[in-house]
mmCIF file of C-alpha atoms and ligand atoms in Angstrom:
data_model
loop_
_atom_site.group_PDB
_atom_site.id
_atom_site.type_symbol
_atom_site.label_atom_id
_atom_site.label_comp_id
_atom_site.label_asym_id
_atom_site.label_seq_id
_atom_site.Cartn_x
_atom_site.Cartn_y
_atom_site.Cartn_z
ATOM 1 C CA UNK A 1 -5.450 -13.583 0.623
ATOM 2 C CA UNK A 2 -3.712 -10.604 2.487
ATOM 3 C CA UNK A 3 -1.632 -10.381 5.201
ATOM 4 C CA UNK A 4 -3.898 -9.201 6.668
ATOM 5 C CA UNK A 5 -6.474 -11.423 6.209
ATOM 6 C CA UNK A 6 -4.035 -14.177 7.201
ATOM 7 C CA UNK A 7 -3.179 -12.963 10.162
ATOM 8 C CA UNK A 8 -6.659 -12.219 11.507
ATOM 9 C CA UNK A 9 -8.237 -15.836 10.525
ATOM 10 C CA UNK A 10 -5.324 -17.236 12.589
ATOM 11 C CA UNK A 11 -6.186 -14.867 15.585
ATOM 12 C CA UNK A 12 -10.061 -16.260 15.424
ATOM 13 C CA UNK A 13 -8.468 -19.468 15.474
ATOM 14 C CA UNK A 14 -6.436 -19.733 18.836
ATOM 15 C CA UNK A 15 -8.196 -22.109 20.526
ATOM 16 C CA UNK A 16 -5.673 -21.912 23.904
ATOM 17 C CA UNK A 17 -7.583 -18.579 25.644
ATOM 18 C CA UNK A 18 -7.947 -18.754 29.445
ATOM 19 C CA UNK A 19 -11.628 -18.022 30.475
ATOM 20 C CA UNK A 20 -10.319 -14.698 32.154
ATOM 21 C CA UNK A 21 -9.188 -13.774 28.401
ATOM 22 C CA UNK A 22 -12.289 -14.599 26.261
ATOM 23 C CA UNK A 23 -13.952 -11.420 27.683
ATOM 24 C CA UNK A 24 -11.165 -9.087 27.053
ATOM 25 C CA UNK A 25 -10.727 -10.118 23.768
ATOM 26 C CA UNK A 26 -14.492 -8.750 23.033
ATOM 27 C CA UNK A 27 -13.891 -5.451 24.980
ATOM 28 C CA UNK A 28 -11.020 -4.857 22.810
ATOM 29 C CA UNK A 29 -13.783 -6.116 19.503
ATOM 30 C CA UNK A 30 -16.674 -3.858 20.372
ATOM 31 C CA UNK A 31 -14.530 -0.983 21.800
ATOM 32 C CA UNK A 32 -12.515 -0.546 18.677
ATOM 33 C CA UNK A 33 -15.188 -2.148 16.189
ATOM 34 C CA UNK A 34 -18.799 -1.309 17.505
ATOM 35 C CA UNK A 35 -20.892 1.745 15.485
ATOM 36 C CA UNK A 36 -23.798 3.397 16.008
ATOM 37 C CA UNK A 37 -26.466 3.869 12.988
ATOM 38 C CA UNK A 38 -29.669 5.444 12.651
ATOM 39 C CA UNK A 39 -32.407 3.649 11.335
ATOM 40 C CA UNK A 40 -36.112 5.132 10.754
ATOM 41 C CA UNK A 41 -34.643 7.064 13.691
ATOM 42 C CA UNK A 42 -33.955 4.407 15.861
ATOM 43 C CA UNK A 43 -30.222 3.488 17.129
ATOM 44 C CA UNK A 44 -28.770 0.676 15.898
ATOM 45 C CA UNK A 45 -25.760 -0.944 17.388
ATOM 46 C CA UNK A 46 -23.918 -2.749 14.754
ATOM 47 C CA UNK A 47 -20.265 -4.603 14.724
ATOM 48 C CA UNK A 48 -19.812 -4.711 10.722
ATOM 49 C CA UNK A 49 -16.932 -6.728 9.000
ATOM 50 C CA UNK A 50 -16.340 -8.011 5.571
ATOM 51 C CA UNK A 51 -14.251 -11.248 7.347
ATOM 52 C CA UNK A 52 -16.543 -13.979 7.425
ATOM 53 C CA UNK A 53 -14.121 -15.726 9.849
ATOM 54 C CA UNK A 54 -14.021 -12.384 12.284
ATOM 55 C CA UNK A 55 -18.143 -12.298 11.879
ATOM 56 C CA UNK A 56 -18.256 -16.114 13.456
ATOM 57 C CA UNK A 57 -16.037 -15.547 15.634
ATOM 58 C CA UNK A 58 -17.691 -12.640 17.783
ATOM 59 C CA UNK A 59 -20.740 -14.325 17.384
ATOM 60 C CA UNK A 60 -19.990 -17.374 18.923
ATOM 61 C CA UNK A 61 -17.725 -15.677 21.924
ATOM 62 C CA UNK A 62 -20.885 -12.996 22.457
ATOM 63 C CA UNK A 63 -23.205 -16.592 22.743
ATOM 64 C CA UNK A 64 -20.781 -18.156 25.018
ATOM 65 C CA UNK A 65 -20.637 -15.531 27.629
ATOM 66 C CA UNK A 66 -23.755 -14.064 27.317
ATOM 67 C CA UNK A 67 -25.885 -17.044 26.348
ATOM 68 C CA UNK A 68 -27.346 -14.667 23.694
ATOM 69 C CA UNK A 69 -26.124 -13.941 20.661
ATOM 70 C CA UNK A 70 -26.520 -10.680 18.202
ATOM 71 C CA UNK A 71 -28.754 -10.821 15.250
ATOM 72 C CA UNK A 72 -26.523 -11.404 12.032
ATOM 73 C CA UNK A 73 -27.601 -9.828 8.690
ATOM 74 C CA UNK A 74 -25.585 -10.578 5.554
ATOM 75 C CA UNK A 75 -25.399 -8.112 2.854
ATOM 76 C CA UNK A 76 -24.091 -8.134 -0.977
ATOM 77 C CA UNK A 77 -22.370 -4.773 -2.302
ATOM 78 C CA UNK A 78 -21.214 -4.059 -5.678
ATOM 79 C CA UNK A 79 -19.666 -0.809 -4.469
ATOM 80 C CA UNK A 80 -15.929 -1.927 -5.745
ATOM 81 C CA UNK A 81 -16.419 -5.095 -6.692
ATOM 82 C CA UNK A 82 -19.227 -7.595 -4.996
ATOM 83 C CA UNK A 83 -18.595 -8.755 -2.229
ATOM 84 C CA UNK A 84 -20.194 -9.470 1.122
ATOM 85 C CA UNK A 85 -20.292 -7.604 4.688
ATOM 86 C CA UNK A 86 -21.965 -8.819 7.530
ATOM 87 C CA UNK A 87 -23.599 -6.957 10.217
ATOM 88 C CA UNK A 88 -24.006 -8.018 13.718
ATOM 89 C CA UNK A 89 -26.610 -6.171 15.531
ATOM 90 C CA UNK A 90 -26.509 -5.641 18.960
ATOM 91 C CA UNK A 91 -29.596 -3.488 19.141
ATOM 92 C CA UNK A 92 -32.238 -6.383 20.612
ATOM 93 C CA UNK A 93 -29.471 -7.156 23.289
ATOM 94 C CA UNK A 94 -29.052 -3.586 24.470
ATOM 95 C CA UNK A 95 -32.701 -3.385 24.905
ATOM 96 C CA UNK A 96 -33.291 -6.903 26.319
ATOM 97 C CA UNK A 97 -32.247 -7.407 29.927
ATOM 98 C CA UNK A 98 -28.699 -8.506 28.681
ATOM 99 C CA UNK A 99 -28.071 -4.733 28.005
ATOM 100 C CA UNK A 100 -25.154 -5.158 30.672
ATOM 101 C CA UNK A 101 -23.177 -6.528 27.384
ATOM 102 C CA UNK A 102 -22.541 -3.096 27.124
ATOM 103 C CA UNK A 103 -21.667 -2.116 30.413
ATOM 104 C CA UNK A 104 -19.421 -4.803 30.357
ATOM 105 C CA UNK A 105 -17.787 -3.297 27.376
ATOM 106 C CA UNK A 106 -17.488 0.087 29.229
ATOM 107 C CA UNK A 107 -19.671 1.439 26.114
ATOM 108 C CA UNK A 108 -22.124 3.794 26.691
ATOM 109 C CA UNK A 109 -25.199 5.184 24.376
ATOM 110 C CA UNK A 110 -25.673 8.817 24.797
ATOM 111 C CA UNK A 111 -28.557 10.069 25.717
ATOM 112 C CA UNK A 112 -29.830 11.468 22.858
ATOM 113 C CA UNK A 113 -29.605 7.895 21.371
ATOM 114 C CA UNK A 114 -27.027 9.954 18.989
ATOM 115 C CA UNK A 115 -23.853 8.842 19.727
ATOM 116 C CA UNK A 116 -21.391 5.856 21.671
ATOM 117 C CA UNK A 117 -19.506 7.158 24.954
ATOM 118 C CA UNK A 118 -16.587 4.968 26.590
ATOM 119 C CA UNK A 119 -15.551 4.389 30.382
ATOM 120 C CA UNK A 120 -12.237 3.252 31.252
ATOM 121 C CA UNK A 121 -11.477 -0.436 31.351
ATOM 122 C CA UNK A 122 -9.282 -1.398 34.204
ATOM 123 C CA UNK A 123 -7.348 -4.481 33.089
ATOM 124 C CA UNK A 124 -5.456 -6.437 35.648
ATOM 125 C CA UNK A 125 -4.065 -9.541 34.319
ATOM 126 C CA UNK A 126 -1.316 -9.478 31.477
ATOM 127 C CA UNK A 127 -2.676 -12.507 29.717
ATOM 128 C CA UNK A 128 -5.998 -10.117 29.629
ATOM 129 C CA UNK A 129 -3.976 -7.203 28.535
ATOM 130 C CA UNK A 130 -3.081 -9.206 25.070
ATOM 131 C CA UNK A 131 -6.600 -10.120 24.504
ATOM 132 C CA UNK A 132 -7.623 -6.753 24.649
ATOM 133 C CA UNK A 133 -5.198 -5.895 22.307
ATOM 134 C CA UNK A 134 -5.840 -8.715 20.263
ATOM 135 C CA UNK A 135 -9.334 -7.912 20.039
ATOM 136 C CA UNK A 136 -8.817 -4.769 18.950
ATOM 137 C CA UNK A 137 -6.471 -5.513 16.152
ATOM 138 C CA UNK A 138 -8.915 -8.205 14.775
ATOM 139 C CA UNK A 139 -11.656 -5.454 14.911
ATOM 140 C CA UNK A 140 -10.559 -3.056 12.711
ATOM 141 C CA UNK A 141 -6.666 -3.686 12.514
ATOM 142 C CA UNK A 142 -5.513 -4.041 9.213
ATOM 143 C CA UNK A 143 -1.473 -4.925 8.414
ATOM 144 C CA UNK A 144 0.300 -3.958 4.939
ATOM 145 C CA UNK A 145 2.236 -6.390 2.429
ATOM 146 C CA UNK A 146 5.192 -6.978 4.414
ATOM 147 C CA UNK A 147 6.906 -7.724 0.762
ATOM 148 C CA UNK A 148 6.276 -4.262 -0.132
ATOM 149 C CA UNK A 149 6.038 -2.108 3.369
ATOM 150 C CA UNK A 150 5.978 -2.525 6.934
ATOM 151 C CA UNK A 151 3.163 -0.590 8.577
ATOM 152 C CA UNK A 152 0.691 -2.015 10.600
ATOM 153 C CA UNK A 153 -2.620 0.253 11.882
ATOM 154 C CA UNK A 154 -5.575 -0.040 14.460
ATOM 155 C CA UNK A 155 -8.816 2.475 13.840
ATOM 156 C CA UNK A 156 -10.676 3.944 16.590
ATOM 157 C CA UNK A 157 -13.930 5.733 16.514
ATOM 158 C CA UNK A 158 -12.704 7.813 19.584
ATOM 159 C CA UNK A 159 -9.531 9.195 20.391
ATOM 160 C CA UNK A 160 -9.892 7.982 24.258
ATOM 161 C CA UNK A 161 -9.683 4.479 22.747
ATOM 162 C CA UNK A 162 -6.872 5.180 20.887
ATOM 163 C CA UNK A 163 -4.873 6.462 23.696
ATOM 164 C CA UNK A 164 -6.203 3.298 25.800
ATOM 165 C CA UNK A 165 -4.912 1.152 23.622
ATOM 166 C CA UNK A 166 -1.571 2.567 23.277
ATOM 167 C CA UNK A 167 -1.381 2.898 27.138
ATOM 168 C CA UNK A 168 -2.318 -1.195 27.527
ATOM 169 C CA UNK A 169 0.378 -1.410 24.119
ATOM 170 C CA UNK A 170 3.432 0.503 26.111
ATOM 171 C CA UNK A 171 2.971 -2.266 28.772
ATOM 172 C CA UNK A 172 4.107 -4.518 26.955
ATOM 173 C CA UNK A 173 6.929 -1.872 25.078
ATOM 174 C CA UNK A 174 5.460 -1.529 22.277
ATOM 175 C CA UNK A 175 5.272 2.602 21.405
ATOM 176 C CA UNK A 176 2.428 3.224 18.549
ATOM 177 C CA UNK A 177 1.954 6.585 17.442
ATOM 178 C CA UNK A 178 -1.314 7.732 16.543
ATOM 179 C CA UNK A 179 -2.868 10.448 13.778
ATOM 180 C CA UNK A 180 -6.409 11.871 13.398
ATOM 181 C CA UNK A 181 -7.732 10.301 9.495
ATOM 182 C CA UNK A 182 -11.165 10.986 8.918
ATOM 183 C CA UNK A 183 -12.690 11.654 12.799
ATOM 184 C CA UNK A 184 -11.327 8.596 13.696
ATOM 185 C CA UNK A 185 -8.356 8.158 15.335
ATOM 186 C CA UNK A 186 -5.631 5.651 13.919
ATOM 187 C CA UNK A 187 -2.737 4.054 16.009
ATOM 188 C CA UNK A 188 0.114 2.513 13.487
ATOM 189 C CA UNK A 189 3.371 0.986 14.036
ATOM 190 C CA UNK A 190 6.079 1.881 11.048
ATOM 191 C CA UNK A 191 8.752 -0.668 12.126
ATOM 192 C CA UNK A 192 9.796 -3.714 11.693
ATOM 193 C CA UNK A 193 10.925 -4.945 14.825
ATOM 194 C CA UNK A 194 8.112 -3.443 16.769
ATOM 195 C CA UNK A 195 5.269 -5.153 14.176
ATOM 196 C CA UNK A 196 7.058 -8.417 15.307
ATOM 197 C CA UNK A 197 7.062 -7.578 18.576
ATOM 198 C CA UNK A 198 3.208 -6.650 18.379
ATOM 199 C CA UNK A 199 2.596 -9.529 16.695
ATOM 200 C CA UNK A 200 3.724 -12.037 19.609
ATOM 201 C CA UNK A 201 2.000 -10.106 21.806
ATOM 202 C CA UNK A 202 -1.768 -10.590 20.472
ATOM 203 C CA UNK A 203 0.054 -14.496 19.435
ATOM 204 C CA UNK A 204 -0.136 -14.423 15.781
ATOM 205 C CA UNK A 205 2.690 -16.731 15.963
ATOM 206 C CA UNK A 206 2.442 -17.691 12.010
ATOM 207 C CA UNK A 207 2.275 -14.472 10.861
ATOM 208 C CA UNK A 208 4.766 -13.329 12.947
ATOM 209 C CA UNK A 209 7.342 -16.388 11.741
ATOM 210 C CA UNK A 210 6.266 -15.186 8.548
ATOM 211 C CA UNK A 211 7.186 -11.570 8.517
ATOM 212 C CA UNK A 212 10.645 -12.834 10.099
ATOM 213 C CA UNK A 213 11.685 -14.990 7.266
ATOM 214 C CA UNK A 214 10.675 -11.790 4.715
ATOM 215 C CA UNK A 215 12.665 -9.052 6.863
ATOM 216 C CA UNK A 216 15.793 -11.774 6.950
ATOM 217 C CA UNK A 217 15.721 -12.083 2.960
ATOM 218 C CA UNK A 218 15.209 -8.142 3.100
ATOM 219 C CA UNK A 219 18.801 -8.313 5.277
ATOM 220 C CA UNK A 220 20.163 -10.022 3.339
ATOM 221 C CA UNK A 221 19.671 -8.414 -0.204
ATOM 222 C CA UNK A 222 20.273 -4.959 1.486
ATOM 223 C CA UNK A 223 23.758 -6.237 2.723
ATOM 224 C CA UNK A 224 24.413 -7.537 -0.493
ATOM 225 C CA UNK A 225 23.743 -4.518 -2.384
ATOM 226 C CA UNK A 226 25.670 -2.776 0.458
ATOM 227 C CA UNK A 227 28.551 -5.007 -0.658
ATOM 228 C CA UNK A 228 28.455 -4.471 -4.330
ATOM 229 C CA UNK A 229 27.838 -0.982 -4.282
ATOM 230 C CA UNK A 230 30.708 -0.728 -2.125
ATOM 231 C CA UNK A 231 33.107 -2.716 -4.302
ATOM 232 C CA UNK A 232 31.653 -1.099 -7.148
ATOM 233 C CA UNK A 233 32.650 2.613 -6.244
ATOM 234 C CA UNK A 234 35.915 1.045 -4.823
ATOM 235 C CA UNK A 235 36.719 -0.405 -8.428
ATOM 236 C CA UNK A 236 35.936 2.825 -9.522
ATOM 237 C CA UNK A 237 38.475 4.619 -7.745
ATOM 238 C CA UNK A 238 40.674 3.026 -7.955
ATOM 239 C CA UNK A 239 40.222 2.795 -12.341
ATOM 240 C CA UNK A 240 40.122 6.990 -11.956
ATOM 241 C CA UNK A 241 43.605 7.035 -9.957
ATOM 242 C CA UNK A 242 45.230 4.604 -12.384
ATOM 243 C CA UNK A 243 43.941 6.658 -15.127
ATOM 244 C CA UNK A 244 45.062 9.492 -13.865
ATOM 245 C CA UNK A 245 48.675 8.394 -13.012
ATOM 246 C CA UNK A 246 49.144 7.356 -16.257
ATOM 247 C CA UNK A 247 47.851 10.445 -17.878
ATOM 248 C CA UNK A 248 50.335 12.341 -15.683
ATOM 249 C CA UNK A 249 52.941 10.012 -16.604
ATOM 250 C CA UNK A 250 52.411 10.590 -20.163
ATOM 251 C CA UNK A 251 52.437 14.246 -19.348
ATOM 252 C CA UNK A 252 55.778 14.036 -18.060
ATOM 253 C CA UNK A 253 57.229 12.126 -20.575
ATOM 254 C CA UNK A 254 55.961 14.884 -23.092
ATOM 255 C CA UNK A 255 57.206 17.527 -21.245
ATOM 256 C CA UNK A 256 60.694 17.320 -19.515
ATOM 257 C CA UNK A 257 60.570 13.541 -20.227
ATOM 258 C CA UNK A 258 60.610 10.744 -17.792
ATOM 259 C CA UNK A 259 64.620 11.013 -17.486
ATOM 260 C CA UNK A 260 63.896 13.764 -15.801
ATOM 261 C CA UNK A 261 62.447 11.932 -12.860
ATOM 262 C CA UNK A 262 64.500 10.092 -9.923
ATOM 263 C CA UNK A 263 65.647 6.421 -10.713
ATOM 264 C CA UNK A 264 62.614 4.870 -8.295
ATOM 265 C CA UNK A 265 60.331 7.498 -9.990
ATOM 266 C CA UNK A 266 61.137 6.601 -13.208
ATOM 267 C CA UNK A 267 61.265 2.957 -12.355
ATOM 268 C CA UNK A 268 57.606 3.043 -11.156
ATOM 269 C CA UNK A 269 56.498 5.126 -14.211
ATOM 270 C CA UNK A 270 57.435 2.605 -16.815
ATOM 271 C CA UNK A 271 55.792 0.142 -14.607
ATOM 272 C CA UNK A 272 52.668 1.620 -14.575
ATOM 273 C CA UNK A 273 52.821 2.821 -18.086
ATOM 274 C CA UNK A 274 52.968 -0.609 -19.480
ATOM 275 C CA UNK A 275 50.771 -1.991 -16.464
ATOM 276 C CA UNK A 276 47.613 0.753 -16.343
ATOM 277 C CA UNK A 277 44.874 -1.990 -15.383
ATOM 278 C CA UNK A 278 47.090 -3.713 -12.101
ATOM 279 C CA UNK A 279 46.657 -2.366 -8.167
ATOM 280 C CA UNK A 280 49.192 -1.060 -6.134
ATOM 281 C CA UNK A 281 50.425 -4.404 -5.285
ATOM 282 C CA UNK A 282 50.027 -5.789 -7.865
ATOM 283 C CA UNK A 283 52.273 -2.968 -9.019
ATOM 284 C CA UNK A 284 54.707 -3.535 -5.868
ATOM 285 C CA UNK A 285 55.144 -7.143 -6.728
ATOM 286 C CA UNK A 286 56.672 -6.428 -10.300
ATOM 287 C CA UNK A 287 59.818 -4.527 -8.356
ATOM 288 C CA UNK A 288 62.993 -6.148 -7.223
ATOM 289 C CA UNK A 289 62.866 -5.981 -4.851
ATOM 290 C CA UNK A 290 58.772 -5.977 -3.889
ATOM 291 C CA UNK A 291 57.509 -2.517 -2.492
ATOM 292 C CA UNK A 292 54.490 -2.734 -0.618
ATOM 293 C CA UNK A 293 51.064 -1.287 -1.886
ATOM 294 C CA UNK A 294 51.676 2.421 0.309
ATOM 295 C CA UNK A 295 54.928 2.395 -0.668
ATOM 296 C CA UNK A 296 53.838 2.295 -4.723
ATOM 297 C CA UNK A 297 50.864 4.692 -3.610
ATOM 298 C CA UNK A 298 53.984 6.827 -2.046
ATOM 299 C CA UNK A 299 56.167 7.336 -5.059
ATOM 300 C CA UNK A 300 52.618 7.491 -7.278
ATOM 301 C CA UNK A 301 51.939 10.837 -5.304
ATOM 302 C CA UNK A 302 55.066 12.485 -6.134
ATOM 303 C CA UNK A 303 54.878 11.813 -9.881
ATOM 304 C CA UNK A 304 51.358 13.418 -9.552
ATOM 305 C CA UNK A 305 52.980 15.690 -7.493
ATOM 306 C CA UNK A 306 55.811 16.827 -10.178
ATOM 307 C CA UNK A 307 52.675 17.070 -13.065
ATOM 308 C CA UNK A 308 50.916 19.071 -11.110
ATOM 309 C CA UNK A 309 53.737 21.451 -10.863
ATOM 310 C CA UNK A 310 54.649 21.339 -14.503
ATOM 311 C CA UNK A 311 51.025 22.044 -15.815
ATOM 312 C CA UNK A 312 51.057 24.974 -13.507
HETATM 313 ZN ZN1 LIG B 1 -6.679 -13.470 31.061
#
């Protein structure tokens, strides 16, 4: 199953929703998730999912408020692979007496019977607020593999929904961002943090534990790598100064010879000569009496320092 997936069958599964909530939850459903298609040239009002669990679940709410329900058809496609969608048509209830469903929804048919208009919903109550947003996640919401990515993204048909939605989202500090895909406006979240953060709001509190425990084994192996890669290109300068100390060493030695150099010089040379694999204190340590590791680095400069000079 996806993350997705998961994380929508446990949002049609809260079972703690105040009464004020229940219809909030819908408006954010049929705001987000409603279409409009034309049949022998009549307007049909469909909510369409694949998620058999989403499909029950905005039947049953739409019964218990409205003591109606939508008519459900299920249909088999083979377009990718088979596999089933399920329409709920609204049609019969917009043109029964209960057509204040709708209204209730703030959705509008046009009058040309051609297209769906929105009115602003007013939304007092906080507890509303995430049930709004909740709904409209489980409508057409859809969440990558937070193994792989973290990007989570909300489709509109409208781009006054959109911007609703990430009005009612900045209450509760969450920022989307939105982009135009297709005539359809899509709000997404990129980050971590603010997926988690989305996540309690709309209470997909497994999910959300979920994605926690991934991005702290993420941490984790990031820091690691930090760690290694850092020792690694430590390590490796300090093999390339020890490499080239003793190359200049031998260079001096071949040249004016290491008699040439000042008794600590010289001292330190021979040291390092025999020793090309030890650190600085390590180095230090093997004088009497000890020098400490800047004071090795110290007398290593000037025998660079006095190569240099003699290759020049
Ligand atoms: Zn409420």
């Amino acid at each position: 199953m996806t993350f997705s997936l998961e994380i929508k069958k446990e949002l049609s599964r809260i079972e703690e929703i105040n009464d004020c909530c229940k219809k909030y939850e819908l408006v954010g459903l049929m705001r987000a998730g409603m279409s409009l298609r034309k049949l022998n040239g009549r307007p049909r009002l469909l909510f369409i999912t694949e998620n058999a669990s989403l499909s029950r679940h905005v039947f049953s709410r739409v019964k218990e408020i409205y003591k109606d329900s939508p008519d459900v058809f299920m249909l088999k496609t083979r377009r990718f692979r088979s596999h089933t969608v399920y329409q709920l048509e609204f049609t019969r209830l917009m043109e029964d007496a209960v057509h204040d469903i709708l209204d209730d929804m703030g959705i509008i048919l046009t009058e040309d019977g051609t297209g769906l208009k929105y009115k602003p919903v007013s939304i007092k109550k906080r507890c509303c607020r995430r049930a709004y947003l909740r709904g409209g996640f489980l409508a057409t919401g859809s969440i990558s593999d937070p193994d792989r990515s973290y990007h989570l993204e909300i489709t509109f048909p409208d781009d006054f929904l959109a911007e609703e939605y990430i009005k009612y989202s900045k209450g509760f500090g969450i920022e989307p961002r939105k982009i135009m895909r297709k005539g359809h406006t899509v709000v997404y979240l990129k980050e971590g943090q603010e997926i988690v953060d989305f996540l309690n709001v709309i209470g997909a509190h497994v999910a959300l534990m979920k994605l926690e425990n991934i991005r702290i084994v993420k941490d984790m192996r990031n820091q690691v790598n930090r760690i290694v890669n850092c020792e690694t290109a430590n390590l490796e300068k300090t093999v390339n100064a020890a490499l080239r100390q003793v190359d200049n060493i031998k260079y001096i030695a071949e040249t004016k010879g290491l008699d040439s150099l000042p008794p600590t010089l010289r001292e330190i040379a021979r040291l390092r000569l025999e020793n090309p694999d030890v650190s600085l204190s390590e180095l230090g340590q093997m004088l009497n009496p000890a020098l400490s590791k800047s004071g090795v680095n110290h007398r290593l400069k000037r025998i660079d320092d006095i190569a240099r000079k003699l290759r020049t």
